[in-house]
mmCIF file as gemmi writes it, N, C-alpha and C atoms, coordinates in Angstrom:
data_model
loop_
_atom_site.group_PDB
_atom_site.id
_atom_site.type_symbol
_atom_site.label_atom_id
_atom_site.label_alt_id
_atom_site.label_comp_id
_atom_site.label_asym_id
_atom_site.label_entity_id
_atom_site.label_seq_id
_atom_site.pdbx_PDB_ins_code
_atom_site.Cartn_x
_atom_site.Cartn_y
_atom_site.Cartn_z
_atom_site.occupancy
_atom_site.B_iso_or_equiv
_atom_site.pdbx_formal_charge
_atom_site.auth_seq_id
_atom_site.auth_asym_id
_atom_site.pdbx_PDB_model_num
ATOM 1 N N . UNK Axp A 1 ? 20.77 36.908 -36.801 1 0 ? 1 A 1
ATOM 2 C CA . UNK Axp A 1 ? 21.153 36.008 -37.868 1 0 ? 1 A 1
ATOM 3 C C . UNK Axp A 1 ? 22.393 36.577 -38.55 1 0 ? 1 A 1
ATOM 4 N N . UNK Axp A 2 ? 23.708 35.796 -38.904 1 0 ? 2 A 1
ATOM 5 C CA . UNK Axp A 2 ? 24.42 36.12 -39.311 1 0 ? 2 A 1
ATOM 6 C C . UNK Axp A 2 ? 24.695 36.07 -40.933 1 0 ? 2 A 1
ATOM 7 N N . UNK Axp A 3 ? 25.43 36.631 -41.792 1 0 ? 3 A 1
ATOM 8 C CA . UNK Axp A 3 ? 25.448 36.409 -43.192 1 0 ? 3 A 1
ATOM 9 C C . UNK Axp A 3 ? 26.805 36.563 -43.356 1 0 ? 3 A 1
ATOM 10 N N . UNK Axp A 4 ? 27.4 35.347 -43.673 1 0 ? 4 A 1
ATOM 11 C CA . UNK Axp A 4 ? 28.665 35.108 -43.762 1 0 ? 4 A 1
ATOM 12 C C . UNK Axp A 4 ? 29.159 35.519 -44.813 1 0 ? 4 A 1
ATOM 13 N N . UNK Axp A 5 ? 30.601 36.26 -45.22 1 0 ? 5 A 1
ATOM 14 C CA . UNK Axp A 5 ? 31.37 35.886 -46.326 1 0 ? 5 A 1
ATOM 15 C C . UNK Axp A 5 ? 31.35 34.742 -47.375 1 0 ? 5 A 1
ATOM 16 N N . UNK Axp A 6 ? 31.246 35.169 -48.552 1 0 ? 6 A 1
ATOM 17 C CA . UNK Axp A 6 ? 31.468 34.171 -49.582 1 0 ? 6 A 1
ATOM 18 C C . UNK Axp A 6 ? 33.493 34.196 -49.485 1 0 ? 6 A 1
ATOM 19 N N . UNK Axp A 7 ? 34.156 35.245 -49.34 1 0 ? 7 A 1
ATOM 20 C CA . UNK Axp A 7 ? 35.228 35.296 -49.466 1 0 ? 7 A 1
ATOM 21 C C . UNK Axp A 7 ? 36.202 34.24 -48.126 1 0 ? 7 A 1
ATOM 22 N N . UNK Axp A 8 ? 35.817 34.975 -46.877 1 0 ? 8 A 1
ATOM 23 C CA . UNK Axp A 8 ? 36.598 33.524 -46.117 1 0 ? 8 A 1
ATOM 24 C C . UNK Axp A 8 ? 35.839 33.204 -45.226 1 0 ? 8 A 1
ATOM 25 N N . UNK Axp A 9 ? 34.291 33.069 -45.169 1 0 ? 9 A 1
ATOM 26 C CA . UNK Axp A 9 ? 33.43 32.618 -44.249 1 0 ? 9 A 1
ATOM 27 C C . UNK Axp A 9 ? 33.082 33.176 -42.81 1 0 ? 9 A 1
ATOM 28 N N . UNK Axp A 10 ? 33.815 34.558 -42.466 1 0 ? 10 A 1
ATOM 29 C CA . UNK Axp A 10 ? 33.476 35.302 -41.709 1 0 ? 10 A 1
ATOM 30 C C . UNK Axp A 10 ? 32.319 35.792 -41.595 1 0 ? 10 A 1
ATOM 31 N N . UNK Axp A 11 ? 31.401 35.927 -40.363 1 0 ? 11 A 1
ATOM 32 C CA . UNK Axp A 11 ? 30.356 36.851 -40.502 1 0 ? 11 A 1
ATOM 33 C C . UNK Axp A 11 ? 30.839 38.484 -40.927 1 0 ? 11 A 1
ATOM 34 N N . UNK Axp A 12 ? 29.936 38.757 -41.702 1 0 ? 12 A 1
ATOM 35 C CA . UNK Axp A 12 ? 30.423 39.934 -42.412 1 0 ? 12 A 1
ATOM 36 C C . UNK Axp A 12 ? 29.041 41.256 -41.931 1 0 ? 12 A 1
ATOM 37 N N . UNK Axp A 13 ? 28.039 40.861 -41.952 1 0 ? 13 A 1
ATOM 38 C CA . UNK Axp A 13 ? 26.543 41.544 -41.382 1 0 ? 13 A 1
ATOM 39 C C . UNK Axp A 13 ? 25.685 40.192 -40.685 1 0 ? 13 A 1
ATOM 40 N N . UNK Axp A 14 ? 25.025 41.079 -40.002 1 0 ? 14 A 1
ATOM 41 C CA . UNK Axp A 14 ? 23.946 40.931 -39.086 1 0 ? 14 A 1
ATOM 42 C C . UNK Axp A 14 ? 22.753 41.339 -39.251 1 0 ? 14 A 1
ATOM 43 N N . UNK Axp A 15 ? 21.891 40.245 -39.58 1 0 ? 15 A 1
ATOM 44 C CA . UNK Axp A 15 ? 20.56 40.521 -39.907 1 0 ? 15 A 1
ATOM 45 C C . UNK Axp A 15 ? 19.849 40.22 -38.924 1 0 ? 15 A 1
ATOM 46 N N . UNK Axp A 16 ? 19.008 40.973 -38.383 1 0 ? 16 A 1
ATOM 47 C CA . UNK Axp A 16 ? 17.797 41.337 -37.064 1 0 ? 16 A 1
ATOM 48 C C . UNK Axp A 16 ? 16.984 40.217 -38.088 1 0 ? 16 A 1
ATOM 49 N N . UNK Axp A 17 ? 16.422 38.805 -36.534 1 0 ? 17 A 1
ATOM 50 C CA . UNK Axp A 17 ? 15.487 38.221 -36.996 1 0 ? 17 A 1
ATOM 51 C C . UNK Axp A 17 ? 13.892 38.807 -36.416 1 0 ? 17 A 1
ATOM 52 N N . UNK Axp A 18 ? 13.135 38.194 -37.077 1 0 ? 18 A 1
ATOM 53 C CA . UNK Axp A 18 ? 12.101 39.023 -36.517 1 0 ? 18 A 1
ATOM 54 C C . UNK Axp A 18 ? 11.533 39.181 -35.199 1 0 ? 18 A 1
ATOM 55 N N . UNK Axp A 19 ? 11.971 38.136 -34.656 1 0 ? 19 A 1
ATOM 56 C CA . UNK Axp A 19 ? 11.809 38.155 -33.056 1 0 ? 19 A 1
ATOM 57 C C . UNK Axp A 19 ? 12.644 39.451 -32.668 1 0 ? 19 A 1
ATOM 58 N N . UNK Axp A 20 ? 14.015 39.451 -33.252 1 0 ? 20 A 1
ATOM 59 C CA . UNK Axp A 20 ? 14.619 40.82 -32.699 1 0 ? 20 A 1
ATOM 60 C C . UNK Axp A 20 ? 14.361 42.129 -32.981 1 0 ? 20 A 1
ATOM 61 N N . UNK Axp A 21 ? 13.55 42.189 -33.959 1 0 ? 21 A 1
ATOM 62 C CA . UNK Axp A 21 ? 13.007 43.32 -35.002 1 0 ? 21 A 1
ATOM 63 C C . UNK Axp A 21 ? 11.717 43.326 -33.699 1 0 ? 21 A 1
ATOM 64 N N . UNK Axp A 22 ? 10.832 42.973 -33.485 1 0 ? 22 A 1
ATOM 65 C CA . UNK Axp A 22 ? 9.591 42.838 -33.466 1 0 ? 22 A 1
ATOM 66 C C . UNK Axp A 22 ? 9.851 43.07 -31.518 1 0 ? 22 A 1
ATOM 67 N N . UNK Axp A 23 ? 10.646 42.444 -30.994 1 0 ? 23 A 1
ATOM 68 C CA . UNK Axp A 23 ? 10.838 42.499 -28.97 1 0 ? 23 A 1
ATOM 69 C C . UNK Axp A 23 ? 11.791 43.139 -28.825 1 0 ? 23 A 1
ATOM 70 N N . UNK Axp A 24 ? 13.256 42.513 -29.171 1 0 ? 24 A 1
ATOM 71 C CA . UNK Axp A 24 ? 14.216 43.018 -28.576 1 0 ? 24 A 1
ATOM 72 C C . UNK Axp A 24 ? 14.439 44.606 -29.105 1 0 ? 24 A 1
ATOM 73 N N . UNK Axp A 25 ? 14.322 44.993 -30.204 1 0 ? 25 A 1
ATOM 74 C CA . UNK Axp A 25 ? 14.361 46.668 -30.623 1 0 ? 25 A 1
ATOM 75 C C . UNK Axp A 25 ? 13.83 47.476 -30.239 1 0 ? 25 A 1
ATOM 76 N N . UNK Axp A 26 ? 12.211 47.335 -30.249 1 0 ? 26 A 1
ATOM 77 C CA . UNK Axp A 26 ? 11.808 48.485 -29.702 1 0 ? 26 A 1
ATOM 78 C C . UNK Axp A 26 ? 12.002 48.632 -27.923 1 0 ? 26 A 1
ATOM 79 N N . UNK Axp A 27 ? 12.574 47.439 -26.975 1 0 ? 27 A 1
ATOM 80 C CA . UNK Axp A 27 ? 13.112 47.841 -25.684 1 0 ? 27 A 1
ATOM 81 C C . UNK Axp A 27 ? 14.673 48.421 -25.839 1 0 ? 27 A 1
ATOM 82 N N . UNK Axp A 28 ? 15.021 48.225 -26.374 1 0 ? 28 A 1
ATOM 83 C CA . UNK Axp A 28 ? 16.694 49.096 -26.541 1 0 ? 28 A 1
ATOM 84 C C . UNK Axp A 28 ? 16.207 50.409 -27.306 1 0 ? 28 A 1
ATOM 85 N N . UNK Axp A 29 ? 15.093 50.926 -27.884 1 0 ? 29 A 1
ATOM 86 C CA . UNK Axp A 29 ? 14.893 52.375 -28.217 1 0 ? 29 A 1
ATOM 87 C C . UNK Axp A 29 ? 14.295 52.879 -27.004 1 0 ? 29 A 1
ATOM 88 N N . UNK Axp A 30 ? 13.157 52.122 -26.153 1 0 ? 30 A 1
ATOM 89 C CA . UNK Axp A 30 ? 12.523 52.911 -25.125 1 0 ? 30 A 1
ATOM 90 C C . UNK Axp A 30 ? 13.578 52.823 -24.131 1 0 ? 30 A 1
ATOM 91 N N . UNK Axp A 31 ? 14.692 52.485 -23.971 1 0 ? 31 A 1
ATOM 92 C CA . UNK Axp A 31 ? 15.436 52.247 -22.828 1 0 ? 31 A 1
ATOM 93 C C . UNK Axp A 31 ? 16.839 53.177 -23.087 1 0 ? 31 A 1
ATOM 94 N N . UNK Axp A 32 ? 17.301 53.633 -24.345 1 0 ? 32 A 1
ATOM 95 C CA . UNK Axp A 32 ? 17.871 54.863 -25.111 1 0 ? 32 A 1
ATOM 96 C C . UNK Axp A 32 ? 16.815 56.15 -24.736 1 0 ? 32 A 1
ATOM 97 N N . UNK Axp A 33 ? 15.751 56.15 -25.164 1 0 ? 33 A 1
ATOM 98 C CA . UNK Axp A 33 ? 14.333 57.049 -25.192 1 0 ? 33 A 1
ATOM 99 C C . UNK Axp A 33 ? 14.927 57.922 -23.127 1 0 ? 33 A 1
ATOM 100 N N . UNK Axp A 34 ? 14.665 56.641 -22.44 1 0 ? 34 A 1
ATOM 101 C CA . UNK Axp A 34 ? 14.675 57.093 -21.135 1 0 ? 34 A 1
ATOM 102 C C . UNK Axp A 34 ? 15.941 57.472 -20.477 1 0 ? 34 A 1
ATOM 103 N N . UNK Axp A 35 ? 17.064 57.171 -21.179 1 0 ? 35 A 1
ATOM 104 C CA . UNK Axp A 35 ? 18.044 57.37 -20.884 1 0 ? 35 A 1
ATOM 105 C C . UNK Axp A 35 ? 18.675 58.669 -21.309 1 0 ? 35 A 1
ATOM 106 N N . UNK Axp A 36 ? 17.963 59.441 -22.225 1 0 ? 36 A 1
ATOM 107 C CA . UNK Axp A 36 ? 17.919 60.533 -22.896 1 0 ? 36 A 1
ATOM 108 C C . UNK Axp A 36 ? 17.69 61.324 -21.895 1 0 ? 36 A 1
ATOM 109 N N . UNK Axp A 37 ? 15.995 61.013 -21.35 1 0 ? 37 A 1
ATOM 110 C CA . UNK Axp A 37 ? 15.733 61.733 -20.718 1 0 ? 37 A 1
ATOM 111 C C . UNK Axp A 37 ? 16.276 62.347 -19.326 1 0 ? 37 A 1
ATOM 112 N N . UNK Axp A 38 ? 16.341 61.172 -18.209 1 0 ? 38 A 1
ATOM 113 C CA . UNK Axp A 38 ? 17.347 60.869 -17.195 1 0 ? 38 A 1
ATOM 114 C C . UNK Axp A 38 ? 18.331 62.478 -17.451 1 0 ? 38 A 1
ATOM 115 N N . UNK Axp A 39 ? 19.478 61.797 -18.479 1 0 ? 39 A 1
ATOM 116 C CA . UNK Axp A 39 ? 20.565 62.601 -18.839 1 0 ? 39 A 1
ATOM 117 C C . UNK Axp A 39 ? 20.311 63.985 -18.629 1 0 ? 39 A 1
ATOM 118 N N . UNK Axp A 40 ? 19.433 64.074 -20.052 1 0 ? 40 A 1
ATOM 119 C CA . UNK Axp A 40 ? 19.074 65.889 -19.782 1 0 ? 40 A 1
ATOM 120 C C . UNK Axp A 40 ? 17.965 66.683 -19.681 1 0 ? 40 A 1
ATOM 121 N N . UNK Axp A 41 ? 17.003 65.75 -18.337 1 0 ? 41 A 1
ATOM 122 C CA . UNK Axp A 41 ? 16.044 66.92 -17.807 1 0 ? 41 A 1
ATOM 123 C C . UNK Axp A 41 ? 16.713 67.999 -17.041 1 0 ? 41 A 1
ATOM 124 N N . UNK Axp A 42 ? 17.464 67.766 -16.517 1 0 ? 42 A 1
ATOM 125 C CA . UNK Axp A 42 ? 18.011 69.128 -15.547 1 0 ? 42 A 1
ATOM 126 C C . UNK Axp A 42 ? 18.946 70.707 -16.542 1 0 ? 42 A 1
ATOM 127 N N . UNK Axp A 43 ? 18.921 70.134 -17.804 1 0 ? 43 A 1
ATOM 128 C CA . UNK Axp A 43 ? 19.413 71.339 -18.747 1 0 ? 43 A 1
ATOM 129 C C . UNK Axp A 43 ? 18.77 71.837 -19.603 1 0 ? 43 A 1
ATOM 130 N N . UNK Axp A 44 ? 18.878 73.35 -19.97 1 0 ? 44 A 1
ATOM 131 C CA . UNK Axp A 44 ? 18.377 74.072 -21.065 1 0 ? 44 A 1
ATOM 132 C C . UNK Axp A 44 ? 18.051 73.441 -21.695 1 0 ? 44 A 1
ATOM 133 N N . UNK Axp A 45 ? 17.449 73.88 -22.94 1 0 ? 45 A 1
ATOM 134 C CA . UNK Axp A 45 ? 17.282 73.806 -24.391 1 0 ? 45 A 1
ATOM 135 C C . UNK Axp A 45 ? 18.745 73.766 -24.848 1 0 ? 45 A 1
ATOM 136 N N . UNK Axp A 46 ? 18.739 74.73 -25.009 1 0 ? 46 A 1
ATOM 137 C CA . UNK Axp A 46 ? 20.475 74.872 -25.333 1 0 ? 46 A 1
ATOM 138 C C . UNK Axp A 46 ? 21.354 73.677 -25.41 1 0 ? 46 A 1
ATOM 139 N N . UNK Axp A 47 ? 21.57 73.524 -24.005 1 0 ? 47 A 1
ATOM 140 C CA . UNK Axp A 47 ? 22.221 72.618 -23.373 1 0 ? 47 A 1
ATOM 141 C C . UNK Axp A 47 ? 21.99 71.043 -23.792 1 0 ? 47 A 1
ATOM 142 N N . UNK Axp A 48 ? 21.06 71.132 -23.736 1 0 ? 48 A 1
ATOM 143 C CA . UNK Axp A 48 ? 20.281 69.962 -24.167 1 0 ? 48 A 1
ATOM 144 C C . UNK Axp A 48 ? 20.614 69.541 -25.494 1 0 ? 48 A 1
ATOM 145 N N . UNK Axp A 49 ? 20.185 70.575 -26.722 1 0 ? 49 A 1
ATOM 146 C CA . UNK Axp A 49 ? 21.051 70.251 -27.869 1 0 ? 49 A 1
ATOM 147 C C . UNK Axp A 49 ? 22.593 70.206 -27.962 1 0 ? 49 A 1
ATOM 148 N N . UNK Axp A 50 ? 23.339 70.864 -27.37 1 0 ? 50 A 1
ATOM 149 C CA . UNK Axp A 50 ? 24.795 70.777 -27.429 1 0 ? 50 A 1
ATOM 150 C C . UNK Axp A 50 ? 25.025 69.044 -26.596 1 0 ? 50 A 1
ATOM 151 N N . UNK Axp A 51 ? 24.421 68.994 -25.969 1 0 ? 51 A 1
ATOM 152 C CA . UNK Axp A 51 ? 24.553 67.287 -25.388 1 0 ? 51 A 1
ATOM 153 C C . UNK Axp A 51 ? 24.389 66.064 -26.428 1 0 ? 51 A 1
ATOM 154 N N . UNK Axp A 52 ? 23.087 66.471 -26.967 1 0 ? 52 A 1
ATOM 155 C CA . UNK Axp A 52 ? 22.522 65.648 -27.941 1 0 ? 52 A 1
ATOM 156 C C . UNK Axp A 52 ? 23.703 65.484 -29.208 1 0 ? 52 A 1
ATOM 157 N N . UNK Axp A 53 ? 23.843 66.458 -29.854 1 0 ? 53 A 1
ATOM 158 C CA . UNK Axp A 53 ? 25.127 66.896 -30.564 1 0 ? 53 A 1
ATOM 159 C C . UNK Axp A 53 ? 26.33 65.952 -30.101 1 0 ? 53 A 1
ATOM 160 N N . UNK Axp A 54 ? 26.808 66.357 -29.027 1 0 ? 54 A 1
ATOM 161 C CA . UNK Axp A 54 ? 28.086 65.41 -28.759 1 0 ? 54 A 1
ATOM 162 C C . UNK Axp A 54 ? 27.898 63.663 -28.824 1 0 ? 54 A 1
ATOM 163 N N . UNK Axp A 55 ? 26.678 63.523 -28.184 1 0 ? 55 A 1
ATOM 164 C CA . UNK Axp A 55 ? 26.46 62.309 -28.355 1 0 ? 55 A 1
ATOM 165 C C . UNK Axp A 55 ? 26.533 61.39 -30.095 1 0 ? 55 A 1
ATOM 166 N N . UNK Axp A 56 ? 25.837 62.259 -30.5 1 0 ? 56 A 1
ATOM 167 C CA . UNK Axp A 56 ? 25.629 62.053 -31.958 1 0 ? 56 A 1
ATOM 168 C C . UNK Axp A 56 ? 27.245 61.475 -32.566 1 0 ? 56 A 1
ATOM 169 N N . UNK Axp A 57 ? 27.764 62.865 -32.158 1 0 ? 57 A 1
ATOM 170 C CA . UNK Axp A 57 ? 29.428 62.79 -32.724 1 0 ? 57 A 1
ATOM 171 C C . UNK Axp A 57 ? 30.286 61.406 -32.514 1 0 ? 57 A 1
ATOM 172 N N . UNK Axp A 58 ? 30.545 61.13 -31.278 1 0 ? 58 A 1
ATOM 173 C CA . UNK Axp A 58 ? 30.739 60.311 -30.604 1 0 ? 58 A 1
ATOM 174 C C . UNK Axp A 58 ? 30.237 59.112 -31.133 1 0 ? 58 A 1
ATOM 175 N N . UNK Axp A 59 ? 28.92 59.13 -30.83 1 0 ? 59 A 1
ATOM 176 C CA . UNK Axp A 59 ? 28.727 57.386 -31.395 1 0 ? 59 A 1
ATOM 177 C C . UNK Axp A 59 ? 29.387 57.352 -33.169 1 0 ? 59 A 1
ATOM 178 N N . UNK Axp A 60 ? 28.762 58.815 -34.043 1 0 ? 60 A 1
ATOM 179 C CA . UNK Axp A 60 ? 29.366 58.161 -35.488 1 0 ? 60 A 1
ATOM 180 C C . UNK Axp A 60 ? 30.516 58.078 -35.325 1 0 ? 60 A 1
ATOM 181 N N . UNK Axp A 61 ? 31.486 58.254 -34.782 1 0 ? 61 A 1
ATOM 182 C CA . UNK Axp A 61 ? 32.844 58.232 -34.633 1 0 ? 61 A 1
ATOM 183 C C . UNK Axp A 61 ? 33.374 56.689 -34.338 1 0 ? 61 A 1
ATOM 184 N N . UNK Axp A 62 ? 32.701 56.343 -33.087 1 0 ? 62 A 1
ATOM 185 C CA . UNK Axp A 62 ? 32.914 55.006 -32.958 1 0 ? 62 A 1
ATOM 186 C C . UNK Axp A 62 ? 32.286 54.072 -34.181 1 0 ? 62 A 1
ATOM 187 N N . UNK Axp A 63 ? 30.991 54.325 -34.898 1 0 ? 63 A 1
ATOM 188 C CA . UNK Axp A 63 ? 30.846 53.533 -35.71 1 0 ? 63 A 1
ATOM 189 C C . UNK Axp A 63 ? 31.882 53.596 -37.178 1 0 ? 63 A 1
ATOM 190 N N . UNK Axp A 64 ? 32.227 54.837 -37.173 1 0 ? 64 A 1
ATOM 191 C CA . UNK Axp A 64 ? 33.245 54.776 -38.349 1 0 ? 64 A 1
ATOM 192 C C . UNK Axp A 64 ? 34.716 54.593 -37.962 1 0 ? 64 A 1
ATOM 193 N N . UNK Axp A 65 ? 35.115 54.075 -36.975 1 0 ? 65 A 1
ATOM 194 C CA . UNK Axp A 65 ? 36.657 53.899 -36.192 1 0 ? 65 A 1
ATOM 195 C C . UNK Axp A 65 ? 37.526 54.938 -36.638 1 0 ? 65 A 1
ATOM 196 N N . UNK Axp A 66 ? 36.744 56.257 -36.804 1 0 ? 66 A 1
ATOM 197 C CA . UNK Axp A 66 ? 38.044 57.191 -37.422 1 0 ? 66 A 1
ATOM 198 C C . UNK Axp A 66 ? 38.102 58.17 -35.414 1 0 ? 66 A 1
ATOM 199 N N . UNK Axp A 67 ? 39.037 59.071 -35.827 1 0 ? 67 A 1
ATOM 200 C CA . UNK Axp A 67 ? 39.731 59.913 -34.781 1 0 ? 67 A 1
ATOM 201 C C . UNK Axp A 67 ? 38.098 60.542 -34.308 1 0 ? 67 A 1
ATOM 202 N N . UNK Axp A 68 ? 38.229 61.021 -32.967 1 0 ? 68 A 1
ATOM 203 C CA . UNK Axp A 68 ? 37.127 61.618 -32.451 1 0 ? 68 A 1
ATOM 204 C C . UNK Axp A 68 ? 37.539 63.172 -33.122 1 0 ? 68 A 1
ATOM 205 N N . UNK Axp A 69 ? 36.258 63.672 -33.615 1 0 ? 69 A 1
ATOM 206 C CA . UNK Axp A 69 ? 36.868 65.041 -33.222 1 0 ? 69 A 1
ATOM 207 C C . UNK Axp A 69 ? 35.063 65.924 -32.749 1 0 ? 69 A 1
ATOM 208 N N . UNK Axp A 70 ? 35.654 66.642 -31.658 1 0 ? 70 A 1
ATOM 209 C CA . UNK Axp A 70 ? 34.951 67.686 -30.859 1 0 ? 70 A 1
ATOM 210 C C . UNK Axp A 70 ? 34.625 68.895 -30.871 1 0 ? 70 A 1
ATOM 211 N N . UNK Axp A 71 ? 34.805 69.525 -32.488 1 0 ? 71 A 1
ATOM 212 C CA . UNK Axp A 71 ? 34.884 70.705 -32.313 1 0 ? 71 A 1
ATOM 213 C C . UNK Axp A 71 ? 33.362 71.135 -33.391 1 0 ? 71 A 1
């Protein structure tokens, strides 16, 4: 469901209806969940967190459209 601008009628947010709250979410977490796994059964602990980590970075990065940074 969308919630438009009062200012120029753009959708501005996105509100999860409950059908999407309730089906479509929890298969895009178990399907993230397995994709986790996939990724990094074959590495450390270690490893595993330094993966997790980058990932993390990465997506807030894209959600905040600023510069990646990796360090």
């Amino acid at each position: 469901e969308r919630i438009k601008s009062t200012e120029d009628g753009r959708a501005r947010k996105i509100q999860l209806t409950p059908y999407g709250e309730n089906q479509i979410m929890p298969r895009i977490f178990k399907a993230r969940e397995e994709a986790d796994q996939v990724l990094t059964s074959n590495l450390s602990t270690s490893e595993k967190d330094d993966f997790i980590k980058l990932i993390l970075k990465i997506t807030n990065s894209l959600k905040s459209k600023s510069t990646l940074d990796l360090s």
